[in-house]
PDB file of C-alpha atoms in Angstrom:
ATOM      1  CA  UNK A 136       0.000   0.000   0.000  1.00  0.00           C
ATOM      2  CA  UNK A 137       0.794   3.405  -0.686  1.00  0.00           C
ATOM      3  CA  UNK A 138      -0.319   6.722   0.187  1.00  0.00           C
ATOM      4  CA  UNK A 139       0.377  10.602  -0.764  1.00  0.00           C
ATOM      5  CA  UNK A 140      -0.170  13.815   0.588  1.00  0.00           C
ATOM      6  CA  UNK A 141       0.539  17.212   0.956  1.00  0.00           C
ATOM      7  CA  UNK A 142       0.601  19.621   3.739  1.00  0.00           C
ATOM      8  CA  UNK A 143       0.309  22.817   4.523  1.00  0.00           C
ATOM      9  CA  UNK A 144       0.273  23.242   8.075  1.00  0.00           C
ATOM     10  CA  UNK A 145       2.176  22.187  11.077  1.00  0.00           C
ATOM     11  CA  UNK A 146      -0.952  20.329  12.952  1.00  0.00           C
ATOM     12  CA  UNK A 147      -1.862  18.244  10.136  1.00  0.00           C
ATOM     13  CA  UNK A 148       1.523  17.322   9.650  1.00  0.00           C
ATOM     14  CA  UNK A 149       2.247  16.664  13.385  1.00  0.00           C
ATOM     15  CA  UNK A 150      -1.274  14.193  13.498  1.00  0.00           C
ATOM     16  CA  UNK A 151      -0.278  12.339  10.740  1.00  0.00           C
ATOM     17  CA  UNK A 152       3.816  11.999  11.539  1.00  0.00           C
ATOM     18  CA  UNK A 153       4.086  12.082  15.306  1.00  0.00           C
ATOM     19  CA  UNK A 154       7.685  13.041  15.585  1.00  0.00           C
ATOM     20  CA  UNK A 155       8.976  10.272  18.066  1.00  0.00           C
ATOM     21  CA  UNK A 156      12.604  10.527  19.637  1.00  0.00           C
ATOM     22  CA  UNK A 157      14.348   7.320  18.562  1.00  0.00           C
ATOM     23  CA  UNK A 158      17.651   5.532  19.229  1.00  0.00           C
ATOM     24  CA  UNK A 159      20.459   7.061  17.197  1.00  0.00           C
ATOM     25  CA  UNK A 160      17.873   8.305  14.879  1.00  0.00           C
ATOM     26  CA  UNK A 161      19.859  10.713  12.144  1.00  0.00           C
ATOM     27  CA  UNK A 162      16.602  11.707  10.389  1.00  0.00           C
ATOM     28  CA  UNK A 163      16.760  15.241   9.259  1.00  0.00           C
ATOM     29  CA  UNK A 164      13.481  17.281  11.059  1.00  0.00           C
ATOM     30  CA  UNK A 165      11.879  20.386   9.676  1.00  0.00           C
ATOM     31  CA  UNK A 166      12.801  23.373  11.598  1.00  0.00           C
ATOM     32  CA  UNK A 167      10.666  25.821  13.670  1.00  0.00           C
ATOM     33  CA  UNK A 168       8.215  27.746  11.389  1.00  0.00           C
ATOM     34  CA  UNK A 169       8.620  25.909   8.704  1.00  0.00           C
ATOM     35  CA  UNK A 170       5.102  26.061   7.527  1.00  0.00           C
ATOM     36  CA  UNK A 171       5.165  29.773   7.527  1.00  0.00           C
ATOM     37  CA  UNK A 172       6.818  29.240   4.014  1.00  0.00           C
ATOM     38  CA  UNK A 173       6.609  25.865   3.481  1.00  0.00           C
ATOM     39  CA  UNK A 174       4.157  22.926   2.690  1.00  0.00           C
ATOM     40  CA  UNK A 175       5.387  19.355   2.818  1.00  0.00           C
ATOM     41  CA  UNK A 176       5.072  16.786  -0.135  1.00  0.00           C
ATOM     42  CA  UNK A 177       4.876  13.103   1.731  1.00  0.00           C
ATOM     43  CA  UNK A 178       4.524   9.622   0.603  1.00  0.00           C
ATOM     44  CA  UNK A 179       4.178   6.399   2.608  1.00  0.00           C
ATOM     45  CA  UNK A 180       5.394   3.144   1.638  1.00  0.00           C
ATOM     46  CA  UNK A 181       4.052  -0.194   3.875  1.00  0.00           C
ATOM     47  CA  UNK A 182       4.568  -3.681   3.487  1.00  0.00           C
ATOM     48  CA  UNK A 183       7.167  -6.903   3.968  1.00  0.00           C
ATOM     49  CA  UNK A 184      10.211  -4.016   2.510  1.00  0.00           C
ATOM     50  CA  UNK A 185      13.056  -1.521   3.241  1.00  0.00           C
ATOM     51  CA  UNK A 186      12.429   1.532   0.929  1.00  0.00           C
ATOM     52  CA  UNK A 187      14.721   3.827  -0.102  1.00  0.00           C
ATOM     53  CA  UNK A 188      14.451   6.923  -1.895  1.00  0.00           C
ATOM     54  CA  UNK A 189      16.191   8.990  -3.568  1.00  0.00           C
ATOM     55  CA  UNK A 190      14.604  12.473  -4.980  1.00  0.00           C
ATOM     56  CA  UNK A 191      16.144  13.508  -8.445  1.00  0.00           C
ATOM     57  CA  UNK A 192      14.059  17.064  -9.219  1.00  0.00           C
ATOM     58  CA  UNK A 193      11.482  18.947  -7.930  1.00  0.00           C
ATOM     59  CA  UNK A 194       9.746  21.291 -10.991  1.00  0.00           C
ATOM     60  CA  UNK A 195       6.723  23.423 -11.467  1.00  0.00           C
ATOM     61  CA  UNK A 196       4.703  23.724 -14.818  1.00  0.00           C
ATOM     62  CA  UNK A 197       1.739  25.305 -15.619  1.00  0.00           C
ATOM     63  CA  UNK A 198       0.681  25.230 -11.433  1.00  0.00           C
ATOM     64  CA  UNK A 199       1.771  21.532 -11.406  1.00  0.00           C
ATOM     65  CA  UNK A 200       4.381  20.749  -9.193  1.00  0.00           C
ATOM     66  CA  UNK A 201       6.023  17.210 -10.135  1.00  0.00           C
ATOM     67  CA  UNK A 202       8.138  15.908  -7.453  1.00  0.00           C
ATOM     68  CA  UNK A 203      10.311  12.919  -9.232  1.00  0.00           C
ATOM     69  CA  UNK A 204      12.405  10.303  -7.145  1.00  0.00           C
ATOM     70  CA  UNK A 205      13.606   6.970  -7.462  1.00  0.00           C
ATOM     71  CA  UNK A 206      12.116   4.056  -4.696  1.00  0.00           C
ATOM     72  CA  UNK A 207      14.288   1.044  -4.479  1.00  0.00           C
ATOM     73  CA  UNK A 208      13.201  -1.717  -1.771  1.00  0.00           C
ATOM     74  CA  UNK A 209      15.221  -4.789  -0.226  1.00  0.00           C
ATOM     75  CA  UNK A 210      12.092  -7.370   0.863  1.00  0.00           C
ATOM     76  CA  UNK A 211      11.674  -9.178   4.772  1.00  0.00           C
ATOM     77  CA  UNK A 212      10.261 -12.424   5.027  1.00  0.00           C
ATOM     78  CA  UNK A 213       9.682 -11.458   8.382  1.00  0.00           C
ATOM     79  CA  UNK A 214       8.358  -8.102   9.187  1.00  0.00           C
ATOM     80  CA  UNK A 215       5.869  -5.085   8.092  1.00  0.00           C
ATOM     81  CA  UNK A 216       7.603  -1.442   7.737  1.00  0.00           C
ATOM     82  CA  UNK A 217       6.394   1.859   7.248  1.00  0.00           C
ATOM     83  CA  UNK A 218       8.707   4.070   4.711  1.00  0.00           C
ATOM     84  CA  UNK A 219       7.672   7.936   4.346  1.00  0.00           C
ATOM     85  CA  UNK A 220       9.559  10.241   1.726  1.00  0.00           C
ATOM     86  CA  UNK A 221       9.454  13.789   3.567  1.00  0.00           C
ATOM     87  CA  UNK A 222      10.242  16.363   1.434  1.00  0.00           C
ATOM     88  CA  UNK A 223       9.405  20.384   1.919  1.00  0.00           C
ATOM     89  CA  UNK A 224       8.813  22.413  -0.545  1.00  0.00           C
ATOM     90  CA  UNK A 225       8.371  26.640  -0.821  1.00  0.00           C
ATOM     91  CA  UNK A 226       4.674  27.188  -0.555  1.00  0.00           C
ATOM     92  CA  UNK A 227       3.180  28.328  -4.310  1.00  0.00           C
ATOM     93  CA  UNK A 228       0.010  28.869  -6.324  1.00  0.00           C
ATOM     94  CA  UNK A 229       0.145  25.099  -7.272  1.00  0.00           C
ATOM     95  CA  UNK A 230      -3.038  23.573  -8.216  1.00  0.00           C
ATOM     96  CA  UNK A 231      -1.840  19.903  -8.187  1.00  0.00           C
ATOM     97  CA  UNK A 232       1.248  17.611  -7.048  1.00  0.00           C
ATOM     98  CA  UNK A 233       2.667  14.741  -8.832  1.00  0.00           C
ATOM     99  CA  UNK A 234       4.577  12.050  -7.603  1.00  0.00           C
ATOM    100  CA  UNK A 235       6.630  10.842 -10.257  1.00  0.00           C
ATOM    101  CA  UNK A 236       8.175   7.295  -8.981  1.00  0.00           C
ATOM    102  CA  UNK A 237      10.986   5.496 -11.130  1.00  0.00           C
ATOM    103  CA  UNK A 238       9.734   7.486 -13.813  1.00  0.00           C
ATOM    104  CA  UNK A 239       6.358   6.868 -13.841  1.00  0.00           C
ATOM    105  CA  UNK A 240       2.926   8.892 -12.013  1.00  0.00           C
ATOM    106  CA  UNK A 241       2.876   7.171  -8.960  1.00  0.00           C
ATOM    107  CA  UNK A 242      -0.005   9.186  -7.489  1.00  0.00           C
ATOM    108  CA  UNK A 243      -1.357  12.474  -7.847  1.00  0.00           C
ATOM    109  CA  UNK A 244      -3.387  14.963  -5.179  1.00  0.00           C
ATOM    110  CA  UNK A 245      -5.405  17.856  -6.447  1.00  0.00           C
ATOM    111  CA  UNK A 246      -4.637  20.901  -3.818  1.00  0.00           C
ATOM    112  CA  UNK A 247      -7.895  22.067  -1.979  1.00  0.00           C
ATOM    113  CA  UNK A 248      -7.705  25.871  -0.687  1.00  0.00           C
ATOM    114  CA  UNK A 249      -7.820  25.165   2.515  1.00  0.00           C
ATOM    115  CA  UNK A 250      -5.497  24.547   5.283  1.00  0.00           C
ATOM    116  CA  UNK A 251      -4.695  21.274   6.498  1.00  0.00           C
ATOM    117  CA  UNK A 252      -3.678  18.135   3.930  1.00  0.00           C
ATOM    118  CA  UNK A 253      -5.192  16.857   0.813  1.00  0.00           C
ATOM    119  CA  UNK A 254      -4.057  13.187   0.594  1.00  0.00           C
ATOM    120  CA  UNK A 255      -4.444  10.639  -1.591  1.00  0.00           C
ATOM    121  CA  UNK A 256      -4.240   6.685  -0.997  1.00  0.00           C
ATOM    122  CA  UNK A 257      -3.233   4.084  -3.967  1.00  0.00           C
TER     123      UNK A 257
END
């Protein structure tokens, strides 16, 4: 399973990705304020696999903002994960946002004017 999703406020973001303090956990976090100028492009891997990704370019056309990455995964016999891409993004008059996965449309949310998220689950 997959999902996608876009943010544009600190709340919605903070419901949906707890930030929990882990064991020698590296993981870069999004600084104070960040939604003041920022929105956040997210999507969530799940399943029996270790996901990596690796984003290659972020570009905007014609409103449509096209984030494009590569996902590579390494399957377990053994357990479920949960794999989010976080990226952030300067907030824009963008009416859509691709995901663009190993060069192919992954998934796709239309942006809503309102605050909060607009998400979309494949």
């Amino acid at each position: 399973a997959q999902s996608f999703a876009v943010f544009k406020d600190q709340k919605t973001f903070d419901d949906v990705f707890k930030a929990r303090m882990l064991i020698n956990d590296k993981s870069h976090r999004l600084p104070a304020n960040a939604f003041n100028t920022m929105m956040v492009l997210a999507t969530v891997k799940r399943g029996k696999a270790v996901w990596t990704f690796d984003v290659k370019e972020v570009a905007v056309e014609g409103g449509v903002l096209t984030i494009r990455y590569t996902a590579t995964s390494e399957k377990s016999d053994s357990a479920s994960y949960t794999f989010p891409l976080i990226v952030s993004v300067p907030k824009g008059n963008y009416t859509t946002v691709v995901f663009e996965e190993n060069g192919t449309a992954a998934g796709k949310v239309e942006l809503a004017t309102t605050p909060g998220a607009a998400t979309q689950k494949k």
